[in-house]
Amino acid sequence: MRKKLFIKTFGCQMNVYDSARMADMLAPLGYDAVQSPDLADLVVLNTCHIREKAEERVFSELGTIRPLKAARAGKDPMVIAVAGCVAQAEGDLIIERAPFVDIVVGPQSYHRLPELIARARRIAAGAEGAANCGGRRQPGLGVLDVEFPPVPKFDSLPPPRATGVSAFLTVQEGCDKFCSFCVVPYTRGAEYSRPARDIVAEARHLVASGVREVTLLGQNVNAYHGEAPESAEGSWGLARLARGLAEIDGLRRIRYTTSHPGDMGADLIAAHGDVAQLMPFLHLPVQSGSDRVLAAMNRRHSAAGYLRIVEDLRRAQPAMALSSDFIVGYPGETDADFEATLQLVRTVGFAQSFTFKYSPRPGTPAAAAAQLPETVKDERLQELQALLREQQAAFNAAAVGKVVEVLVEKAGRKPGQLSGRTPQFQPVHFSAPPGRSDVGAGSIVGVRIDGAALNSLDGSPAESDVGATTRQPERANA
Ligand code: SAH
Ligand code: SF4
Ligand code: F3S
């Protein structure tokens, strides 16, 4: 009997990857992914703890699922699992406040889901006493598995199923940096790098199933230091890994996220200059432009240090486009500190960015500090966003009139359109080249950019470049 699986994913790309891996793992057990929880046999909420009120959001999601479970109580009840970072941080609270949740599973333990589901079903059927259940027993009927296991979960997962041209590939997890605002070191645990051999094998498998672009994921992806394929070689850093992956035939583009400025080594910067598949776009969060705030955040880099990295990157790869995360209103941030952030933004010129108002996360060092007034946070956020929007619009406008190489991902919004991304990660919608049915998802085509908006570009096929499907990606257009 086939079963229906509904997964709802919150948070970062690592959760997106994890959700896909959960689906891969459950498919052989008969679970087909569905788009709505209504008729699901198994509902998984893969949660994120990074924002304020994250727990409340989970409880409110659970509140909408509970009646669905009640409606089909009986022989074959719905199983509800809470996974991800809220599960890790607040597992006990979830089982206490929402006893209808069957499974609470942390981000390092989801490879045990099949076993946890079987156990939850036995408990629900009254076939297994709660005392026999291997995960920790909590006040409700749930099974809680939020340990950081000694055996990395990746060893227990089946090969991934590719669903498109572009795929995520987690290479590193966890964080030892302990920025004073951030929950990630507490929810994902200590830094761990997967062996390079496993990553190369996973990438080969993805490419064999049609993937043309991989985005290597990690909370600190550029701190990657996995065991080299030949163990005598010691370990591989991210630059060496990118070079290894670039040898895979058919893998046209390599990206990675998220990087920490402190781990942006000379070898990785150099790789941007000479590995053609490594795309000229980097998400490198700076958080603030004030050294005083950066020190209080425990970021372990200065504003000048960040600017030096940007300069070195642009020297190695003139087409390099930068993206960042910013936090405004960190405790103690003065007008002068905020001005330093604006100044850093003006100096760099970002292609894209994410901005956040500081919010205290329980258990982190900054949470105890006095908060700035909400109005100050709001004003600074508006001002920073306006500047970043201007830069993003200018960056996109600069592409108009140029021919760029687009990796086609899918059909576009309108009939006869295709869509994909530039090397610098801008989404592009363009008219399909007439009479070229061979151009589709996975092709790399030259597209002349005719128009630019804040979030995407429009274009038409460049006559001379339509046959670009088998070429290696060029160095990006500067
Ligand atoms: N590992 C990544 C990102 C982690 S979370 C890194 O090191 O950059 C993504 C972003 O959320 C962070 O870069 C930060 O800008 C923001 N963030 C994290 N905790 C926050 C908090 N307490 N308040 C506001 N923004 C926060
Ligand atoms: Fe959080 Fe800092 Fe680690 Fe990034 S580097 S995950 S912001 S603690
Ligand atoms: Fe959120 Fe966990 Fe990612 S807290 S941002 S899902 S690492």
PDB file of N, CA, C and O and ligand atoms in Angstrom, residues 12 50-52 175 177 179 181-184 218-220 258-261 283-287 299 325-328 354-361 364, ligand 1:
ATOM      1  N   CYS A  12      16.703  27.448   6.339  1.00  0.00           N
ATOM      2  CA  CYS A  12      17.767  27.602   5.345  1.00  0.00           C
ATOM      3  C   CYS A  12      17.803  26.447   4.341  1.00  0.00           C
ATOM      4  O   CYS A  12      17.064  25.470   4.457  1.00  0.00           O
ATOM      5  N   ILE A  50      15.859  30.114  13.867  1.00  0.00           N
ATOM      6  CA  ILE A  50      16.722  31.303  13.785  1.00  0.00           C
ATOM      7  C   ILE A  50      15.989  32.581  14.178  1.00  0.00           C
ATOM      8  O   ILE A  50      16.605  33.516  14.669  1.00  0.00           O
ATOM      9  N   ARG A  51      14.675  32.624  13.956  1.00  0.00           N
ATOM     10  CA  ARG A  51      13.932  33.863  14.210  1.00  0.00           C
ATOM     11  C   ARG A  51      13.197  33.820  15.533  1.00  0.00           C
ATOM     12  O   ARG A  51      12.868  32.761  16.047  1.00  0.00           O
ATOM     13  N   GLU A  52      12.833  35.030  15.969  1.00  0.00           N
ATOM     14  CA  GLU A  52      12.028  35.181  17.176  1.00  0.00           C
ATOM     15  C   GLU A  52      10.702  34.460  16.984  1.00  0.00           C
ATOM     16  O   GLU A  52      10.176  34.410  15.877  1.00  0.00           O
ATOM     17  N   CYS A 175      28.489  24.285  13.526  1.00  0.00           N
ATOM     18  CA  CYS A 175      29.266  25.515  13.620  1.00  0.00           C
ATOM     19  C   CYS A 175      29.901  25.614  15.001  1.00  0.00           C
ATOM     20  O   CYS A 175      29.243  25.398  16.001  1.00  0.00           O
ATOM     21  N   LYS A 177      31.557  28.531  15.731  1.00  0.00           N
ATOM     22  CA  LYS A 177      31.951  29.940  15.791  1.00  0.00           C
ATOM     23  C   LYS A 177      31.260  30.704  16.918  1.00  0.00           C
ATOM     24  O   LYS A 177      31.781  31.679  17.414  1.00  0.00           O
ATOM     25  N   CYS A 179      28.804  32.967  17.137  1.00  0.00           N
ATOM     26  CA  CYS A 179      28.470  34.393  17.054  1.00  0.00           C
ATOM     27  C   CYS A 179      27.443  34.639  18.158  1.00  0.00           C
ATOM     28  O   CYS A 179      26.555  33.805  18.373  1.00  0.00           O
ATOM     29  N   PHE A 181      24.835  36.199  18.625  1.00  0.00           N
ATOM     30  CA  PHE A 181      23.388  36.327  18.369  1.00  0.00           C
ATOM     31  C   PHE A 181      22.742  35.034  17.904  1.00  0.00           C
ATOM     32  O   PHE A 181      21.526  34.961  17.763  1.00  0.00           O
ATOM     33  N   CYS A 182      23.522  33.984  17.632  1.00  0.00           N
ATOM     34  CA  CYS A 182      23.048  32.901  16.753  1.00  0.00           C
ATOM     35  C   CYS A 182      22.792  31.584  17.479  1.00  0.00           C
ATOM     36  O   CYS A 182      23.570  31.164  18.330  1.00  0.00           O
ATOM     37  N   VAL A 183      21.693  30.921  17.108  1.00  0.00           N
ATOM     38  CA  VAL A 183      21.335  29.643  17.743  1.00  0.00           C
ATOM     39  C   VAL A 183      21.959  28.426  17.050  1.00  0.00           C
ATOM     40  O   VAL A 183      21.923  27.320  17.599  1.00  0.00           O
ATOM     41  N   VAL A 184      22.496  28.635  15.847  1.00  0.00           N
ATOM     42  CA  VAL A 184      22.898  27.473  15.042  1.00  0.00           C
ATOM     43  C   VAL A 184      23.887  26.531  15.749  1.00  0.00           C
ATOM     44  O   VAL A 184      23.716  25.308  15.710  1.00  0.00           O
ATOM     45  N   GLY A 218      26.711  24.288   3.672  1.00  0.00           N
ATOM     46  CA  GLY A 218      27.220  24.116   5.026  1.00  0.00           C
ATOM     47  C   GLY A 218      26.953  25.385   5.804  1.00  0.00           C
ATOM     48  O   GLY A 218      26.881  26.457   5.210  1.00  0.00           O
ATOM     49  N   GLN A 219      26.799  25.265   7.113  1.00  0.00           N
ATOM     50  CA  GLN A 219      26.641  26.484   7.919  1.00  0.00           C
ATOM     51  C   GLN A 219      27.895  27.343   7.813  1.00  0.00           C
ATOM     52  O   GLN A 219      27.845  28.551   7.906  1.00  0.00           O
ATOM     53  N   ASN A 220      29.020  26.659   7.660  1.00  0.00           N
ATOM     54  CA  ASN A 220      30.304  27.339   7.421  1.00  0.00           C
ATOM     55  C   ASN A 220      30.988  26.574   6.316  1.00  0.00           C
ATOM     56  O   ASN A 220      31.991  25.910   6.528  1.00  0.00           O
ATOM     57  N   THR A 258      26.778  28.622   3.183  1.00  0.00           N
ATOM     58  CA  THR A 258      27.137  29.999   3.447  1.00  0.00           C
ATOM     59  C   THR A 258      28.576  30.070   3.942  1.00  0.00           C
ATOM     60  O   THR A 258      28.988  29.226   4.730  1.00  0.00           O
ATOM     61  N   SER A 259      29.279  31.107   3.553  1.00  0.00           N
ATOM     62  CA  SER A 259      30.687  31.225   3.913  1.00  0.00           C
ATOM     63  C   SER A 259      30.882  32.221   5.037  1.00  0.00           C
ATOM     64  O   SER A 259      30.106  33.157   5.194  1.00  0.00           O
ATOM     65  N   HIS A 260      31.942  32.013   5.799  1.00  0.00           N
ATOM     66  CA  HIS A 260      32.324  32.952   6.853  1.00  0.00           C
ATOM     67  C   HIS A 260      33.598  33.670   6.392  1.00  0.00           C
ATOM     68  O   HIS A 260      34.517  33.020   5.880  1.00  0.00           O
ATOM     69  N   PRO A 261      33.668  35.001   6.579  1.00  0.00           N
ATOM     70  CA  PRO A 261      34.856  35.729   6.120  1.00  0.00           C
ATOM     71  C   PRO A 261      36.151  35.155   6.703  1.00  0.00           C
ATOM     72  O   PRO A 261      37.183  35.125   6.014  1.00  0.00           O
ATOM     73  N   HIS A 283      27.909  34.429  -1.553  1.00  0.00           N
ATOM     74  CA  HIS A 283      27.163  34.928  -0.393  1.00  0.00           C
ATOM     75  C   HIS A 283      28.114  34.904   0.799  1.00  0.00           C
ATOM     76  O   HIS A 283      28.460  33.830   1.284  1.00  0.00           O
ATOM     77  N   LEU A 284      28.564  36.074   1.201  1.00  0.00           N
ATOM     78  CA  LEU A 284      29.575  36.182   2.255  1.00  0.00           C
ATOM     79  C   LEU A 284      29.061  37.158   3.323  1.00  0.00           C
ATOM     80  O   LEU A 284      29.291  38.371   3.238  1.00  0.00           O
ATOM     81  N   PRO A 285      28.340  36.625   4.318  1.00  0.00           N
ATOM     82  CA  PRO A 285      27.719  37.527   5.299  1.00  0.00           C
ATOM     83  C   PRO A 285      28.750  38.326   6.090  1.00  0.00           C
ATOM     84  O   PRO A 285      29.748  37.781   6.554  1.00  0.00           O
ATOM     85  N   VAL A 286      28.465  39.636   6.217  1.00  0.00           N
ATOM     86  CA  VAL A 286      29.358  40.500   6.997  1.00  0.00           C
ATOM     87  C   VAL A 286      28.680  40.917   8.298  1.00  0.00           C
ATOM     88  O   VAL A 286      29.338  41.215   9.274  1.00  0.00           O
ATOM     89  N   GLN A 287      27.364  40.985   8.312  1.00  0.00           N
ATOM     90  CA  GLN A 287      26.522  41.331   9.479  1.00  0.00           C
ATOM     91  C   GLN A 287      26.563  42.810   9.839  1.00  0.00           C
ATOM     92  O   GLN A 287      25.518  43.416  10.074  1.00  0.00           O
ATOM     93  N   ARG A 299      32.387  38.011  15.829  1.00  0.00           N
ATOM     94  CA  ARG A 299      32.514  37.586  14.434  1.00  0.00           C
ATOM     95  C   ARG A 299      33.959  37.253  14.037  1.00  0.00           C
ATOM     96  O   ARG A 299      34.204  36.646  13.003  1.00  0.00           O
ATOM     97  N   ASP A 325      24.501  38.929   4.437  1.00  0.00           N
ATOM     98  CA  ASP A 325      23.473  39.105   5.466  1.00  0.00           C
ATOM     99  C   ASP A 325      23.894  40.286   6.335  1.00  0.00           C
ATOM    100  O   ASP A 325      25.094  40.462   6.602  1.00  0.00           O
ATOM    101  N   PHE A 326      22.890  41.052   6.780  1.00  0.00           N
ATOM    102  CA  PHE A 326      23.138  42.170   7.701  1.00  0.00           C
ATOM    103  C   PHE A 326      22.182  42.086   8.877  1.00  0.00           C
ATOM    104  O   PHE A 326      21.005  41.749   8.701  1.00  0.00           O
ATOM    105  N   ILE A 327      22.682  42.398  10.047  1.00  0.00           N
ATOM    106  CA  ILE A 327      21.819  42.543  11.223  1.00  0.00           C
ATOM    107  C   ILE A 327      21.865  44.012  11.641  1.00  0.00           C
ATOM    108  O   ILE A 327      22.961  44.556  11.837  1.00  0.00           O
ATOM    109  N   VAL A 328      20.695  44.643  11.755  1.00  0.00           N
ATOM    110  CA  VAL A 328      20.663  46.011  12.298  1.00  0.00           C
ATOM    111  C   VAL A 328      20.073  45.968  13.698  1.00  0.00           C
ATOM    112  O   VAL A 328      19.298  45.074  14.037  1.00  0.00           O
ATOM    113  N   PHE A 354      20.427  40.005   2.311  1.00  0.00           N
ATOM    114  CA  PHE A 354      19.365  39.700   3.269  1.00  0.00           C
ATOM    115  C   PHE A 354      19.590  40.566   4.496  1.00  0.00           C
ATOM    116  O   PHE A 354      20.720  40.654   4.995  1.00  0.00           O
ATOM    117  N   THR A 355      18.521  41.207   4.960  1.00  0.00           N
ATOM    118  CA  THR A 355      18.656  42.117   6.101  1.00  0.00           C
ATOM    119  C   THR A 355      17.728  41.667   7.226  1.00  0.00           C
ATOM    120  O   THR A 355      16.607  41.226   6.967  1.00  0.00           O
ATOM    121  N   PHE A 356      18.211  41.782   8.430  1.00  0.00           N
ATOM    122  CA  PHE A 356      17.434  41.336   9.591  1.00  0.00           C
ATOM    123  C   PHE A 356      17.524  42.367  10.698  1.00  0.00           C
ATOM    124  O   PHE A 356      18.583  42.969  10.902  1.00  0.00           O
ATOM    125  N   LYS A 357      16.415  42.521  11.439  1.00  0.00           N
ATOM    126  CA  LYS A 357      16.480  43.261  12.698  1.00  0.00           C
ATOM    127  C   LYS A 357      16.971  42.285  13.747  1.00  0.00           C
ATOM    128  O   LYS A 357      16.495  41.142  13.783  1.00  0.00           O
ATOM    129  N   TYR A 358      17.879  42.739  14.586  1.00  0.00           N
ATOM    130  CA  TYR A 358      18.344  41.840  15.631  1.00  0.00           C
ATOM    131  C   TYR A 358      17.158  41.382  16.486  1.00  0.00           C
ATOM    132  O   TYR A 358      16.316  42.182  16.878  1.00  0.00           O
ATOM    133  N   SER A 359      17.102  40.084  16.771  1.00  0.00           N
ATOM    134  CA  SER A 359      16.096  39.587  17.707  1.00  0.00           C
ATOM    135  C   SER A 359      16.785  38.647  18.690  1.00  0.00           C
ATOM    136  O   SER A 359      17.579  37.791  18.281  1.00  0.00           O
ATOM    137  N   PRO A 360      16.515  38.840  19.976  1.00  0.00           N
ATOM    138  CA  PRO A 360      17.208  38.023  20.976  1.00  0.00           C
ATOM    139  C   PRO A 360      16.771  36.567  20.893  1.00  0.00           C
ATOM    140  O   PRO A 360      15.573  36.287  20.805  1.00  0.00           O
ATOM    141  N   ARG A 361      17.726  35.662  20.852  1.00  0.00           N
ATOM    142  CA  ARG A 361      17.408  34.233  20.844  1.00  0.00           C
ATOM    143  C   ARG A 361      17.802  33.660  22.197  1.00  0.00           C
ATOM    144  O   ARG A 361      18.973  33.756  22.587  1.00  0.00           O
ATOM    145  N   THR A 364      21.426  32.469  23.850  1.00  0.00           N
ATOM    146  CA  THR A 364      22.620  33.020  23.192  1.00  0.00           C
ATOM    147  C   THR A 364      23.153  34.187  24.037  1.00  0.00           C
ATOM    148  O   THR A 364      22.370  34.854  24.721  1.00  0.00           O
TER     149      THR A 364
HETATM  150  N1  SAH B   1      25.768  30.231   8.856  1.00  0.00           N
HETATM  151  C1  SAH B   1      25.460  31.413   8.269  1.00  0.00           C
HETATM  152  C2  SAH B   1      24.089  31.959   8.526  1.00  0.00           C
HETATM  153  C3  SAH B   1      23.324  31.606   9.717  1.00  0.00           C
HETATM  154  S1  SAH B   1      21.748  32.270   9.941  1.00  0.00           S
HETATM  155  C4  SAH B   1      26.509  32.424   8.597  1.00  0.00           C
HETATM  156  O1  SAH B   1      27.346  32.216   9.406  1.00  0.00           O
HETATM  157  O2  SAH B   1      26.508  33.460   7.999  1.00  0.00           O
HETATM  158  C5  SAH B   1      21.405  33.379   8.635  1.00  0.00           C
HETATM  159  C6  SAH B   1      21.422  34.810   9.032  1.00  0.00           C
HETATM  160  O3  SAH B   1      20.411  35.083   9.984  1.00  0.00           O
HETATM  161  C7  SAH B   1      22.695  35.272   9.707  1.00  0.00           C
HETATM  162  O4  SAH B   1      23.723  35.509   8.799  1.00  0.00           O
HETATM  163  C8  SAH B   1      22.244  36.520  10.404  1.00  0.00           C
HETATM  164  O5  SAH B   1      22.337  37.653   9.570  1.00  0.00           O
HETATM  165  C9  SAH B   1      20.764  36.249  10.707  1.00  0.00           C
HETATM  166  N2  SAH B   1      20.548  36.009  12.128  1.00  0.00           N
HETATM  167  C10 SAH B   1      20.956  34.972  12.869  1.00  0.00           C
HETATM  168  N3  SAH B   1      20.584  35.126  14.153  1.00  0.00           N
HETATM  169  C11 SAH B   1      19.927  36.300  14.238  1.00  0.00           C
HETATM  170  C12 SAH B   1      19.298  37.018  15.290  1.00  0.00           C
HETATM  171  N4  SAH B   1      19.304  36.579  16.539  1.00  0.00           N
HETATM  172  N5  SAH B   1      18.702  38.201  14.998  1.00  0.00           N
HETATM  173  C13 SAH B   1      18.703  38.674  13.735  1.00  0.00           C
HETATM  174  N6  SAH B   1      19.278  38.046  12.702  1.00  0.00           N
HETATM  175  C14 SAH B   1      19.888  36.872  12.944  1.00  0.00           C
END
